[in-house]
Amino acid sequence: MGEKRPHASESESESESGSSHRTESRASDRGDRDLNSKQTDGSDSDDDSVGSNEIVNVDFEFFDPQPIDFHAMKRMFEGSFGDDSDQFNTSALVDLILSQPEIGSTVKMDDDSDPYAFMTVLSTRRDSEVITQLCQYLVKKAGPKAPALSQLLDTHHVGLLFSERVINMPPQVVVPMLRMLMSEIKKVQGFDFEYFVLVCSMYSEVPGDDEPAKACEMDVFVHAEEEFMEEFAHLVFDFKFSRLKRVAEARNTFADAGLAPSRRCLVIHRSKIDSILARLEDVLEL
């Protein structure tokens, strides 16, 4: 495992994250790029309580997907697919990711910790039941755009792009991860995708009992950067989960605020990736 860098200022750390390159030893040299995250509690008091006006610097490192990441990645997948997660074999999905460690990245504090984020891509041409399930599910959810999506999946090489992270992980990690992923797929046979499909987690405003439906049209991206990726999408459609179950405690917070979980699917042509990276660097001030 590569050595961690010393703490840097936030702007310096993020700039390095976007410009560094990996060496021959891929798993270890991800440690050459640490990400600097800082938090404040917003308090103006000068007392001695822990966390008061305190800046906490945390170093993260990039790693290849590893078997030790299995359970954390499975949990993130289940959260991403929400109430419909039991329609897919999420364990098989993670196994596919781990079977191609040369593709994709995780973000962790060290080699043995759980990942806080990961990004990878799977080919829709993989001979896998769970890939078939996912493609059929998306076509079914595409509504009026189902014929266009079905034709695209049948006639082009499409990659299912997965970008997941815990809610307090800063979006700045996305740019170096996406840049690394695009570099990796150019070097590995069978990953010459023409299109990428990304399913974005959303929350949609739910009208109250006394509110007209048209008064509530706000959609919120869980991952803020995906709002800017949508600008470059070839095809976009929204969908809701097939099944509505009792939500977990963390999601009840959103339900109580009048927000219901939904998803937005983006189909992006490979020619737009460089523009997406430039746009994200701009809005994230990298």
CSV table of C-alpha atoms in Angstrom, one decimal:
chain,number,residue,atom,x,y,z
A,1,MET,CA,0.0,0.0,0.0
A,2,GLY,CA,1.3,3.4,-0.9
A,3,GLU,CA,2.2,6.1,1.7
A,4,LYS,CA,-0.3,8.7,2.5
A,5,ARG,CA,0.5,12.3,1.7
A,6,PRO,CA,0.7,14.9,4.4
A,7,HIS,CA,-2.4,16.9,5.0
A,8,ALA,CA,-2.8,19.7,2.5
A,9,SER,CA,-5.2,22.6,2.1
A,10,GLU,CA,-8.5,21.7,0.6
A,11,SER,CA,-7.9,23.4,-2.7
A,12,GLU,CA,-4.4,21.9,-3.0
A,13,SER,CA,-5.6,18.4,-2.1
A,14,GLU,CA,-8.4,18.5,-4.6
A,15,SER,CA,-6.2,19.8,-7.4
A,16,GLU,CA,-3.8,17.0,-6.9
A,17,SER,CA,-6.6,14.4,-6.9
A,18,GLY,CA,-7.6,15.5,-10.3
A,19,SER,CA,-4.2,15.5,-11.9
A,20,SER,CA,-2.1,12.6,-10.5
A,21,HIS,CA,-1.4,9.5,-12.5
A,22,ARG,CA,-1.2,5.8,-11.4
A,23,THR,CA,1.9,3.8,-11.8
A,24,GLU,CA,2.3,0.1,-12.6
A,25,SER,CA,1.3,-1.0,-9.1
A,26,ARG,CA,-2.4,0.0,-9.3
A,27,ALA,CA,-3.8,-1.0,-5.9
A,28,SER,CA,-1.1,0.8,-3.9
A,29,ASP,CA,-0.5,3.9,-5.9
A,30,ARG,CA,-4.1,5.0,-5.4
A,31,GLY,CA,-2.7,6.2,-2.0
A,32,ASP,CA,-0.7,8.8,-3.9
A,33,ARG,CA,-3.8,10.8,-4.1
A,34,ASP,CA,-5.3,11.7,-0.8
A,35,LEU,CA,-8.6,13.6,-0.5
A,36,ASN,CA,-9.0,16.2,2.2
A,37,SER,CA,-12.4,16.5,3.8
A,38,LYS,CA,-13.3,19.0,6.4
A,39,GLN,CA,-16.3,19.5,8.6
A,40,THR,CA,-17.4,22.2,11.0
A,41,ASP,CA,-20.3,22.2,13.4
A,42,GLY,CA,-21.3,25.8,12.6
A,43,SER,CA,-21.0,26.9,16.3
A,44,ASP,CA,-19.6,30.4,17.1
A,45,SER,CA,-18.9,29.7,20.7
A,46,ASP,CA,-15.4,29.5,22.1
A,47,ASP,CA,-16.0,26.9,24.6
A,48,ASP,CA,-13.8,23.8,25.0
A,49,SER,CA,-16.5,21.3,23.9
A,50,VAL,CA,-15.3,18.7,21.4
A,51,GLY,CA,-16.1,19.6,17.8
A,52,SER,CA,-16.9,23.3,18.5
A,53,ASN,CA,-15.6,25.2,15.5
A,54,GLU,CA,-13.2,22.3,14.9
A,55,ILE,CA,-11.9,21.5,11.4
A,56,VAL,CA,-11.4,17.7,11.0
A,57,ASN,CA,-9.0,16.7,8.2
A,58,VAL,CA,-9.3,13.1,7.0
A,59,ASP,CA,-7.2,11.4,4.4
A,60,PHE,CA,-8.8,9.0,1.9
A,61,GLU,CA,-7.1,6.8,-0.6
A,62,PHE,CA,-8.1,5.2,-3.9
A,63,PHE,CA,-8.0,1.4,-4.1
A,64,ASP,CA,-9.0,-1.3,-6.6
A,65,PRO,CA,-12.2,-3.2,-5.7
A,66,GLN,CA,-11.3,-6.0,-3.3
A,67,PRO,CA,-13.2,-8.9,-1.7
A,68,ILE,CA,-13.1,-7.2,1.7
A,69,ASP,CA,-15.4,-4.5,0.1
A,70,PHE,CA,-18.1,-7.0,-0.7
A,71,HIS,CA,-20.6,-6.3,2.2
A,72,ALA,CA,-20.2,-2.5,2.1
A,73,MET,CA,-20.7,-2.4,-1.7
A,74,LYS,CA,-23.7,-4.7,-1.4
A,75,ARG,CA,-25.3,-2.3,1.2
A,76,MET,CA,-24.8,0.7,-1.1
A,77,PHE,CA,-26.3,-1.2,-4.1
A,78,GLU,CA,-29.4,-2.1,-2.0
A,79,GLY,CA,-29.7,1.5,-1.0
A,80,SER,CA,-29.4,2.6,-4.6
A,81,PHE,CA,-32.1,0.2,-5.8
A,82,GLY,CA,-34.3,1.0,-2.8
A,83,ASP,CA,-37.5,-0.9,-2.5
A,84,ASP,CA,-36.8,-2.8,-5.7
A,85,SER,CA,-33.5,-4.1,-4.6
A,86,ASP,CA,-34.9,-7.6,-4.0
A,87,GLN,CA,-35.7,-7.9,-7.7
A,88,PHE,CA,-32.0,-8.3,-8.3
A,89,ASN,CA,-29.3,-10.5,-7.0
A,90,THR,CA,-27.1,-7.7,-5.6
A,91,SER,CA,-24.6,-10.3,-4.3
A,92,ALA,CA,-24.0,-11.4,-7.9
A,93,LEU,CA,-23.7,-7.8,-9.0
A,94,VAL,CA,-20.9,-7.2,-6.5
A,95,ASP,CA,-19.2,-10.5,-7.5
A,96,LEU,CA,-19.1,-9.2,-11.1
A,97,ILE,CA,-17.4,-6.0,-10.0
A,98,LEU,CA,-14.9,-7.9,-7.9
A,99,SER,CA,-14.2,-10.2,-10.8
A,100,GLN,CA,-12.7,-7.2,-12.7
A,101,PRO,CA,-10.5,-5.5,-10.2
A,102,GLU,CA,-8.6,-3.7,-12.9
A,103,ILE,CA,-11.7,-1.6,-13.6
A,104,GLY,CA,-13.1,0.9,-11.1
A,105,SER,CA,-12.1,2.4,-7.8
A,106,THR,CA,-13.1,2.5,-4.2
A,107,VAL,CA,-12.3,5.4,-1.7
A,108,LYS,CA,-11.3,4.2,1.8
A,109,MET,CA,-9.3,5.4,4.7
A,110,ASP,CA,-7.0,2.4,4.5
A,111,ASP,CA,-6.8,-1.1,2.9
A,112,ASP,CA,-8.9,-2.8,5.6
A,113,SER,CA,-11.7,-0.3,6.0
A,114,ASP,CA,-15.1,-0.2,4.3
A,115,PRO,CA,-15.3,1.9,1.2
A,116,TYR,CA,-17.0,5.3,1.5
A,117,ALA,CA,-17.5,5.5,-2.3
A,118,PHE,CA,-17.0,3.4,-5.4
A,119,MET,CA,-17.2,3.8,-9.1
A,120,THR,CA,-17.1,1.1,-11.8
A,121,VAL,CA,-18.8,0.0,-15.0
A,122,LEU,CA,-20.2,-3.4,-16.2
A,123,SER,CA,-20.8,-4.4,-19.7
A,124,THR,CA,-24.4,-5.2,-20.8
A,125,ARG,CA,-22.9,-7.9,-22.9
A,126,ARG,CA,-21.8,-9.9,-19.9
A,127,ASP,CA,-23.3,-13.3,-19.8
A,128,SER,CA,-25.0,-12.8,-16.5
A,129,GLU,CA,-28.5,-13.2,-15.2
A,130,VAL,CA,-28.3,-10.1,-13.0
A,131,ILE,CA,-27.2,-8.0,-16.0
A,132,THR,CA,-30.1,-9.3,-18.0
A,133,GLN,CA,-32.4,-8.5,-15.0
A,134,LEU,CA,-31.1,-4.9,-14.8
A,135,CYS,CA,-31.5,-4.2,-18.5
A,136,GLN,CA,-35.0,-5.6,-18.5
A,137,TYR,CA,-35.9,-3.6,-15.4
A,138,LEU,CA,-34.7,-0.3,-17.0
A,139,VAL,CA,-36.5,-0.9,-20.3
A,140,LYS,CA,-39.7,-1.6,-18.3
A,141,LYS,CA,-39.2,1.6,-16.3
A,142,ALA,CA,-38.5,3.7,-19.4
A,143,GLY,CA,-42.1,4.3,-20.3
A,144,PRO,CA,-42.5,6.0,-23.6
A,145,LYS,CA,-38.7,5.9,-24.1
A,146,ALA,CA,-38.6,2.1,-23.7
A,147,PRO,CA,-38.3,1.5,-27.5
A,148,ALA,CA,-35.4,3.9,-27.8
A,149,LEU,CA,-33.6,2.4,-24.8
A,150,SER,CA,-34.3,-1.2,-25.9
A,151,GLN,CA,-32.9,-0.5,-29.4
A,152,LEU,CA,-29.8,1.2,-28.0
A,153,LEU,CA,-29.1,-1.8,-25.7
A,154,ASP,CA,-29.6,-4.2,-28.6
A,155,THR,CA,-27.4,-2.3,-31.2
A,156,HIS,CA,-24.7,-0.6,-29.2
A,157,HIS,CA,-22.1,-1.6,-26.6
A,158,VAL,CA,-23.4,-0.1,-23.4
A,159,GLY,CA,-21.8,0.1,-20.0
A,160,LEU,CA,-23.8,0.2,-16.8
A,161,LEU,CA,-22.1,2.9,-14.8
A,162,PHE,CA,-22.3,2.7,-11.0
A,163,SER,CA,-21.3,5.7,-8.9
A,164,GLU,CA,-22.1,5.2,-5.2
A,165,ARG,CA,-20.9,7.0,-2.1
A,166,VAL,CA,-22.1,7.6,1.5
A,167,ILE,CA,-24.0,10.8,1.9
A,168,ASN,CA,-21.3,12.8,3.7
A,169,MET,CA,-18.6,11.9,1.2
A,170,PRO,CA,-17.7,15.1,-0.8
A,171,PRO,CA,-18.6,15.1,-4.5
A,172,GLN,CA,-15.1,16.1,-5.4
A,173,VAL,CA,-14.1,12.4,-5.3
A,174,VAL,CA,-16.2,11.8,-8.5
A,175,VAL,CA,-13.9,13.6,-10.9
A,176,PRO,CA,-10.7,11.6,-10.3
A,177,MET,CA,-12.7,8.4,-10.1
A,178,LEU,CA,-14.4,9.1,-13.4
A,179,ARG,CA,-11.1,10.1,-15.0
A,180,MET,CA,-9.4,7.0,-13.8
A,181,LEU,CA,-12.3,4.8,-15.0
A,182,MET,CA,-12.2,6.2,-18.5
A,183,SER,CA,-8.4,5.6,-18.6
A,184,GLU,CA,-8.8,2.1,-17.4
A,185,ILE,CA,-11.5,1.0,-19.9
A,186,LYS,CA,-9.3,2.2,-22.8
A,187,LYS,CA,-6.6,-0.3,-21.7
A,188,VAL,CA,-8.8,-3.4,-21.2
A,189,GLN,CA,-10.3,-5.4,-24.0
A,190,GLY,CA,-14.1,-5.6,-24.0
A,191,PHE,CA,-14.8,-2.2,-22.5
A,192,ASP,CA,-15.1,-0.1,-25.6
A,193,PHE,CA,-18.5,1.3,-24.7
A,194,GLU,CA,-20.3,3.7,-26.9
A,195,TYR,CA,-22.9,4.6,-24.3
A,196,PHE,CA,-23.0,4.6,-20.5
A,197,VAL,CA,-26.2,4.2,-18.4
A,198,LEU,CA,-26.3,5.8,-15.0
A,199,VAL,CA,-29.2,5.5,-12.6
A,200,CYS,CA,-29.3,8.6,-10.3
A,201,SER,CA,-30.9,8.6,-6.9
A,202,MET,CA,-33.5,11.3,-6.5
A,203,TYR,CA,-36.1,12.7,-4.1
A,204,SER,CA,-39.3,14.2,-5.5
A,205,GLU,CA,-41.4,16.6,-3.5
A,206,VAL,CA,-44.8,15.2,-2.4
A,207,PRO,CA,-47.8,17.5,-2.2
A,208,GLY,CA,-49.5,17.8,1.2
A,209,ASP,CA,-53.2,17.1,1.7
A,210,ASP,CA,-54.2,20.7,0.9
A,211,GLU,CA,-51.7,21.3,-1.9
A,212,PRO,CA,-52.4,20.9,-5.6
A,213,ALA,CA,-50.1,18.4,-7.3
A,214,LYS,CA,-48.7,21.0,-9.7
A,215,ALA,CA,-47.5,23.1,-6.7
A,216,CYS,CA,-44.9,20.4,-5.9
A,217,GLU,CA,-42.5,19.8,-8.8
A,218,MET,CA,-39.1,19.9,-7.1
A,219,ASP,CA,-36.7,17.1,-7.8
A,220,VAL,CA,-33.6,16.8,-5.8
A,221,PHE,CA,-30.5,14.8,-6.8
A,222,VAL,CA,-29.0,12.9,-3.9
A,223,HIS,CA,-25.6,13.2,-5.6
A,224,ALA,CA,-25.3,16.9,-6.6
A,225,GLU,CA,-22.8,16.3,-9.4
A,226,GLU,CA,-25.4,14.2,-11.4
A,227,GLU,CA,-27.5,17.3,-12.0
A,228,PHE,CA,-24.7,18.6,-14.2
A,229,MET,CA,-24.1,15.3,-15.9
A,230,GLU,CA,-27.7,15.3,-17.0
A,231,GLU,CA,-26.9,18.3,-19.2
A,232,PHE,CA,-25.0,16.0,-21.5
A,233,ALA,CA,-27.3,13.0,-21.6
A,234,HIS,CA,-28.5,11.5,-24.8
A,235,LEU,CA,-31.6,10.0,-23.2
A,236,VAL,CA,-33.3,10.8,-19.8
A,237,PHE,CA,-36.3,9.3,-18.0
A,238,ASP,CA,-37.6,9.2,-14.5
A,239,PHE,CA,-39.2,6.3,-12.7
A,240,LYS,CA,-40.5,5.3,-9.3
A,241,PHE,CA,-40.0,2.0,-7.5
A,242,SER,CA,-42.3,-0.8,-8.2
A,243,ARG,CA,-42.8,-1.6,-4.6
A,244,LEU,CA,-43.3,0.7,-1.6
A,245,LYS,CA,-42.3,-0.7,1.7
A,246,ARG,CA,-41.9,0.8,5.1
A,247,VAL,CA,-38.9,3.1,4.8
A,248,ALA,CA,-35.9,2.7,7.0
A,249,GLU,CA,-35.2,5.4,9.7
A,250,ALA,CA,-32.7,7.3,7.6
A,251,ARG,CA,-35.3,7.6,4.8
A,252,ASN,CA,-38.1,8.5,7.1
A,253,THR,CA,-36.4,11.9,7.5
A,254,PHE,CA,-37.0,12.6,3.8
A,255,ALA,CA,-40.6,11.2,3.9
A,256,ASP,CA,-41.5,13.4,6.9
A,257,ALA,CA,-40.2,16.4,4.9
A,258,GLY,CA,-42.5,15.5,2.0
A,259,LEU,CA,-39.9,14.0,-0.3
A,260,ALA,CA,-40.4,10.6,-1.9
A,261,PRO,CA,-37.6,8.5,-3.4
A,262,SER,CA,-37.4,8.2,-7.1
A,263,ARG,CA,-34.8,7.6,-9.8
A,264,ARG,CA,-33.6,9.3,-13.0
A,265,CYS,CA,-31.8,7.3,-15.7
A,266,LEU,CA,-29.2,9.0,-17.8
A,267,VAL,CA,-27.9,7.6,-21.1
A,268,ILE,CA,-24.6,9.3,-22.0
A,269,HIS,CA,-22.6,9.0,-25.2
A,270,ARG,CA,-18.9,8.4,-24.7
A,271,SER,CA,-18.1,11.6,-26.7
A,272,LYS,CA,-19.6,13.7,-23.8
A,273,ILE,CA,-17.3,12.3,-21.0
A,274,ASP,CA,-14.6,15.0,-21.5
A,275,SER,CA,-17.2,17.7,-21.4
A,276,ILE,CA,-18.7,16.2,-18.3
A,277,LEU,CA,-15.3,16.2,-16.6
A,278,ALA,CA,-14.7,19.8,-17.5
A,279,ARG,CA,-18.1,20.8,-16.3
A,280,LEU,CA,-17.7,19.0,-13.0
A,281,GLU,CA,-14.2,20.5,-12.4
A,282,ASP,CA,-15.8,23.9,-13.0
A,283,VAL,CA,-18.8,23.5,-10.7
A,284,LEU,CA,-16.8,21.7,-8.0
A,285,GLU,CA,-14.0,24.2,-8.2
A,286,LEU,CA,-11.2,21.7,-8.7
